[in-house]
GROMACS .gro file of C-alpha atoms in nm:
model
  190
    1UNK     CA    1   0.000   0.000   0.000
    2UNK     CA    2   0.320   0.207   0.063
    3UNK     CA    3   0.417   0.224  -0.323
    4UNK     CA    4   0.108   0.277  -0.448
    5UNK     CA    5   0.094   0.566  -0.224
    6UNK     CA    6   0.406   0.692  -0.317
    7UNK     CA    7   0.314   0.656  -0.681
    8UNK     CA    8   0.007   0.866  -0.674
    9UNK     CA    9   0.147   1.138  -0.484
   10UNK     CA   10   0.430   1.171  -0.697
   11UNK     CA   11   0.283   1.140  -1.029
   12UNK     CA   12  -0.073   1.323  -0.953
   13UNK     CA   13  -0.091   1.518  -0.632
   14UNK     CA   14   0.279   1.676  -0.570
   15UNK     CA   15   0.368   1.674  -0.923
   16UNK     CA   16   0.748   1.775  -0.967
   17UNK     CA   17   0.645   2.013  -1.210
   18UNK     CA   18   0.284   2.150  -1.162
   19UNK     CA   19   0.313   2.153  -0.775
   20UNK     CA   20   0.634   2.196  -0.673
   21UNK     CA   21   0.796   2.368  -0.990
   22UNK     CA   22   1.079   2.153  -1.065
   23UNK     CA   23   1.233   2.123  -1.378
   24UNK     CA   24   1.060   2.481  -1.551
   25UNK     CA   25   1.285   2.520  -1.800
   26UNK     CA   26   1.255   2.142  -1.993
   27UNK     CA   27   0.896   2.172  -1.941
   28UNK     CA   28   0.897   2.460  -2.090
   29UNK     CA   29   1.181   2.456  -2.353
   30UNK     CA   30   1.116   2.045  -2.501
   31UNK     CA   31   0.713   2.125  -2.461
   32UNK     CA   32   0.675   2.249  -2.838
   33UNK     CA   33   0.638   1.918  -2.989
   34UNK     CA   34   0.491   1.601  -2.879
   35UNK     CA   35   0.809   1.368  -3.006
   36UNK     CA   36   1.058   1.542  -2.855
   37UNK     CA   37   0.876   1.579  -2.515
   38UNK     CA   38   0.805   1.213  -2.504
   39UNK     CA   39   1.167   1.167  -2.574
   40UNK     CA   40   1.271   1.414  -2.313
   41UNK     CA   41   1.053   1.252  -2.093
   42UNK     CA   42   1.217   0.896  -2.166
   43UNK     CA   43   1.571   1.030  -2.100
   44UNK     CA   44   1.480   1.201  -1.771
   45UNK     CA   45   1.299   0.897  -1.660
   46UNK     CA   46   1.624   0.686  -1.728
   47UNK     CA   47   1.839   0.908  -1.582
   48UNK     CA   48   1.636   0.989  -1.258
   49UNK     CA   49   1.572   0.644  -1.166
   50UNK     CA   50   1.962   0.495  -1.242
   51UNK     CA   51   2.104   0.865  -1.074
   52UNK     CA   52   1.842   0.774  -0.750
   53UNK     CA   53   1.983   0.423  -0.734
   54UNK     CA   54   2.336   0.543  -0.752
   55UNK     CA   55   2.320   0.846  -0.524
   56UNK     CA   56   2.111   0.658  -0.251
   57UNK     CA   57   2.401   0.436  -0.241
   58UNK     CA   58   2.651   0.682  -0.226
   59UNK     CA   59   2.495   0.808   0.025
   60UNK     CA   60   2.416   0.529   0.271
   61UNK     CA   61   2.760   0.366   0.207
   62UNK     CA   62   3.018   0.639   0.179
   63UNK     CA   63   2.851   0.983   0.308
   64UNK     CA   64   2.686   0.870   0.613
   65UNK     CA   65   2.906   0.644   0.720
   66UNK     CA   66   3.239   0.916   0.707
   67UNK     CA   67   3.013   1.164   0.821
   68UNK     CA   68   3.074   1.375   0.536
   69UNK     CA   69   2.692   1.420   0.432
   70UNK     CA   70   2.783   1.803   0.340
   71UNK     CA   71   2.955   1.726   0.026
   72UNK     CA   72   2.591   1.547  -0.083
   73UNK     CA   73   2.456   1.821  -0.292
   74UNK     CA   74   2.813   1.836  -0.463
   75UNK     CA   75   2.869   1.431  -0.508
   76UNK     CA   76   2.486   1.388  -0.639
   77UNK     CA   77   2.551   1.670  -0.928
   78UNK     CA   78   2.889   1.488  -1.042
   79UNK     CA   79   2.676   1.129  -1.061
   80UNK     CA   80   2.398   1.289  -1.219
   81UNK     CA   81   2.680   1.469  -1.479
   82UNK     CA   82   2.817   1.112  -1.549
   83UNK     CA   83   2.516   0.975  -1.589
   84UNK     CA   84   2.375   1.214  -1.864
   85UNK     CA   85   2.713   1.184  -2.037
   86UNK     CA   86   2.625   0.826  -2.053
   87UNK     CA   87   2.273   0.856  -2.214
   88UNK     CA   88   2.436   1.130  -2.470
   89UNK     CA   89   2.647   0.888  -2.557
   90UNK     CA   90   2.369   0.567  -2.568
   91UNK     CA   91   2.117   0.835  -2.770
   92UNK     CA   92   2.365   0.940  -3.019
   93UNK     CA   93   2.449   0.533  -3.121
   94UNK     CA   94   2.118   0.422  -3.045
   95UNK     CA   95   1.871   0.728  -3.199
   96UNK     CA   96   2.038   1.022  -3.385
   97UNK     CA   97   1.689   1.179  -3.469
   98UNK     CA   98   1.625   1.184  -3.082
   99UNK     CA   99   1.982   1.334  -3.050
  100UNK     CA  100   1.920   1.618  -3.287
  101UNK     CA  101   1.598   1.647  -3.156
  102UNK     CA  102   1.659   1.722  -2.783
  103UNK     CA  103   1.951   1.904  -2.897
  104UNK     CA  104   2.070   2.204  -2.615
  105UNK     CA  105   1.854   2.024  -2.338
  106UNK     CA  106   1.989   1.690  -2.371
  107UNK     CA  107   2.320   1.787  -2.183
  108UNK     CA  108   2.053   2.050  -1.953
  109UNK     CA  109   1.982   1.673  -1.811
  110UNK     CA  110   2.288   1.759  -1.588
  111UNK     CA  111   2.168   2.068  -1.449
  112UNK     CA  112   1.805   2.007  -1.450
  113UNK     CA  113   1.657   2.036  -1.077
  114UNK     CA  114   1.423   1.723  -1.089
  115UNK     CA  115   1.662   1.474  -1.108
  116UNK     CA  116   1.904   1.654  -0.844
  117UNK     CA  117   1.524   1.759  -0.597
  118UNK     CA  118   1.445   1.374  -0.664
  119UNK     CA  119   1.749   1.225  -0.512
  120UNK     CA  120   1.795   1.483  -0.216
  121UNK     CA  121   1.432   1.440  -0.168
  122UNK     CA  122   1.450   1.060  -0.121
  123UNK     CA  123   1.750   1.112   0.147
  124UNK     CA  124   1.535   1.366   0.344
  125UNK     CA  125   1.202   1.109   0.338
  126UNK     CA  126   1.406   0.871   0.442
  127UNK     CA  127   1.312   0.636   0.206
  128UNK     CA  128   1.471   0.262   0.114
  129UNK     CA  129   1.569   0.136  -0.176
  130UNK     CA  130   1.302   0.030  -0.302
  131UNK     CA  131   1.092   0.327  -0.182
  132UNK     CA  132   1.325   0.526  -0.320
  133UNK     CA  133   1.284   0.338  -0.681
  134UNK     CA  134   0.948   0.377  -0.694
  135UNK     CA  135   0.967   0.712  -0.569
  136UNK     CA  136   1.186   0.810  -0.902
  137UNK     CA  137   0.978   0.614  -1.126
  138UNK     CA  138   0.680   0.792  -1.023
  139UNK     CA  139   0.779   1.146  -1.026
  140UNK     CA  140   0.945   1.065  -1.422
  141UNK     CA  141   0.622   0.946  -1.493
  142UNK     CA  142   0.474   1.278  -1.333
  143UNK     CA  143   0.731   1.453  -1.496
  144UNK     CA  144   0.641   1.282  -1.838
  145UNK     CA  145   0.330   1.308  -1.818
  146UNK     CA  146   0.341   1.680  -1.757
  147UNK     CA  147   0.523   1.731  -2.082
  148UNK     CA  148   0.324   1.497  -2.256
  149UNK     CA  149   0.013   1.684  -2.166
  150UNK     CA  150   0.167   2.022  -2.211
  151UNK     CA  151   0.332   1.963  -2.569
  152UNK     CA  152   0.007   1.858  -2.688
  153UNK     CA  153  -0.192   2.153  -2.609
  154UNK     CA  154   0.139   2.354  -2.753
  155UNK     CA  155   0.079   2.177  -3.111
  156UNK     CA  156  -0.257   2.221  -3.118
  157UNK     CA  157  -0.266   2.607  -2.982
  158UNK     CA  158  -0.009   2.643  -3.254
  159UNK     CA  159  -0.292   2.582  -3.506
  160UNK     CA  160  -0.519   2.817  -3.359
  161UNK     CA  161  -0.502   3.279  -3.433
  162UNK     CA  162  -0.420   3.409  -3.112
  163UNK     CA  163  -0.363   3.802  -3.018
  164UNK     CA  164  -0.025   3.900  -3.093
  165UNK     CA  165   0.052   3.977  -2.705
  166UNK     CA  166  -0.066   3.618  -2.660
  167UNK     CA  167   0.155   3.424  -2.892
  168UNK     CA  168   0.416   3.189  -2.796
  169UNK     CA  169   0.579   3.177  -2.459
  170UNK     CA  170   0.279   3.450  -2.265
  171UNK     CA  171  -0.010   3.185  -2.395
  172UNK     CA  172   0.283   2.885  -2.281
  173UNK     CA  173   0.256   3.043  -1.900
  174UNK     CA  174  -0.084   3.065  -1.916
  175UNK     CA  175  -0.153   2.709  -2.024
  176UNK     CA  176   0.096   2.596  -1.794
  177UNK     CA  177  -0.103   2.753  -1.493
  178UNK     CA  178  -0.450   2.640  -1.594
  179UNK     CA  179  -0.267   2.280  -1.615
  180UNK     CA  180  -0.104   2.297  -1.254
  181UNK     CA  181  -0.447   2.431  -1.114
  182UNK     CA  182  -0.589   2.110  -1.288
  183UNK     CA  183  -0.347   1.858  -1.073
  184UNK     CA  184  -0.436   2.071  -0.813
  185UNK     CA  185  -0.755   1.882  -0.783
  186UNK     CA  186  -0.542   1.561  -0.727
  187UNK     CA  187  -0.484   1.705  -0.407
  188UNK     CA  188  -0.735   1.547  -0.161
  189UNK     CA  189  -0.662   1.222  -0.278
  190UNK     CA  190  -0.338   1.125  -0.040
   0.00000   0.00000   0.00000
């Protein structure tokens, strides 16, 4: 019951996007087209998950231990840097299109706050493993899914006359806060 707890709060009610605004500038930046936010989406969710596993270890095995828990925010950025060097490199063999696509933000991976607020988050819960897993699964799903939903309503805005003061990123906000006040009525639910 635990997990599915943890799954619903972090892909619905505290949504590392909508609700605790994590992560703005993918959401906003990949959001213009539906393939490359489902592929941004992907790569985050890889990277979040593995860079959870890895830093969770780090820090049960080598910062706790040696009492050196102050360098975590400094050791969790240079894992999450190796780790998005690893899925440039994996993208670039495996899915050039994907490459090109995601272009600038691809390597933004590294500095993007979700994946960093995801694994500090998970030390401060005081989650296990496997908590901590699920935990990172969930909010890249939330994260996902927030792009997902977002992109779409970007392409299909993008067929529609707006005002000129409206056009592009203004009507972007604006969507964006009519779809965080929607996953705000997630919120009675856990």
């Amino acid at each position: 019951m635990t997990y599915i707890l943890i799954f619903i709060s972090a892909v619905f009610v505290n949504n590392i996007v909508l609700a605790q605004f994590l992560g703005i500038c993918p959401f906003l930046g990949v959001s213009k087209k539906l393939d490359t936010a489902i592929g941004m989406g992907s790569a985050v969710a890889f990277v979040m998950t593995i860079a959870t596993i890895f830093t969770y270890i780090v820090q049960k095995t080598v910062l706790d231990p040696f009492h050196i828990a102050f360098l975590q925010t400094i050791v969790f950025i240079l894992i999450i840097a190796c780790l998005v060097q690893l899925v440039e490199i994996i993208l670039k063999k495996m899915s050039p299109a994907l490459y090109q696509a995601l272009g600038v933000f691809l390597p933004l991976i590294t500095t993007n706050c979700t994946i960093l607020g995801v694994a500090i988050m998970v030390i401060q819960k005081d989650f296990n493993l496997l908590e901590s897993v699920v935990f990172a699964i969930s909010t890249a799903l939330g994260f996902g899914l927030a792009l997902i939903l977002f992109a779409g309503i970007r392409e299909q805005l993008s067929m529609v006359r707006l005002p000129k003061g409206m056009e592009g990123m203004p009507i972007a906000l604006v969507v964006a806060g009519l779809l965080a006040m929607a996953f705000m009525g997630f919120s009675g639910i856990v």
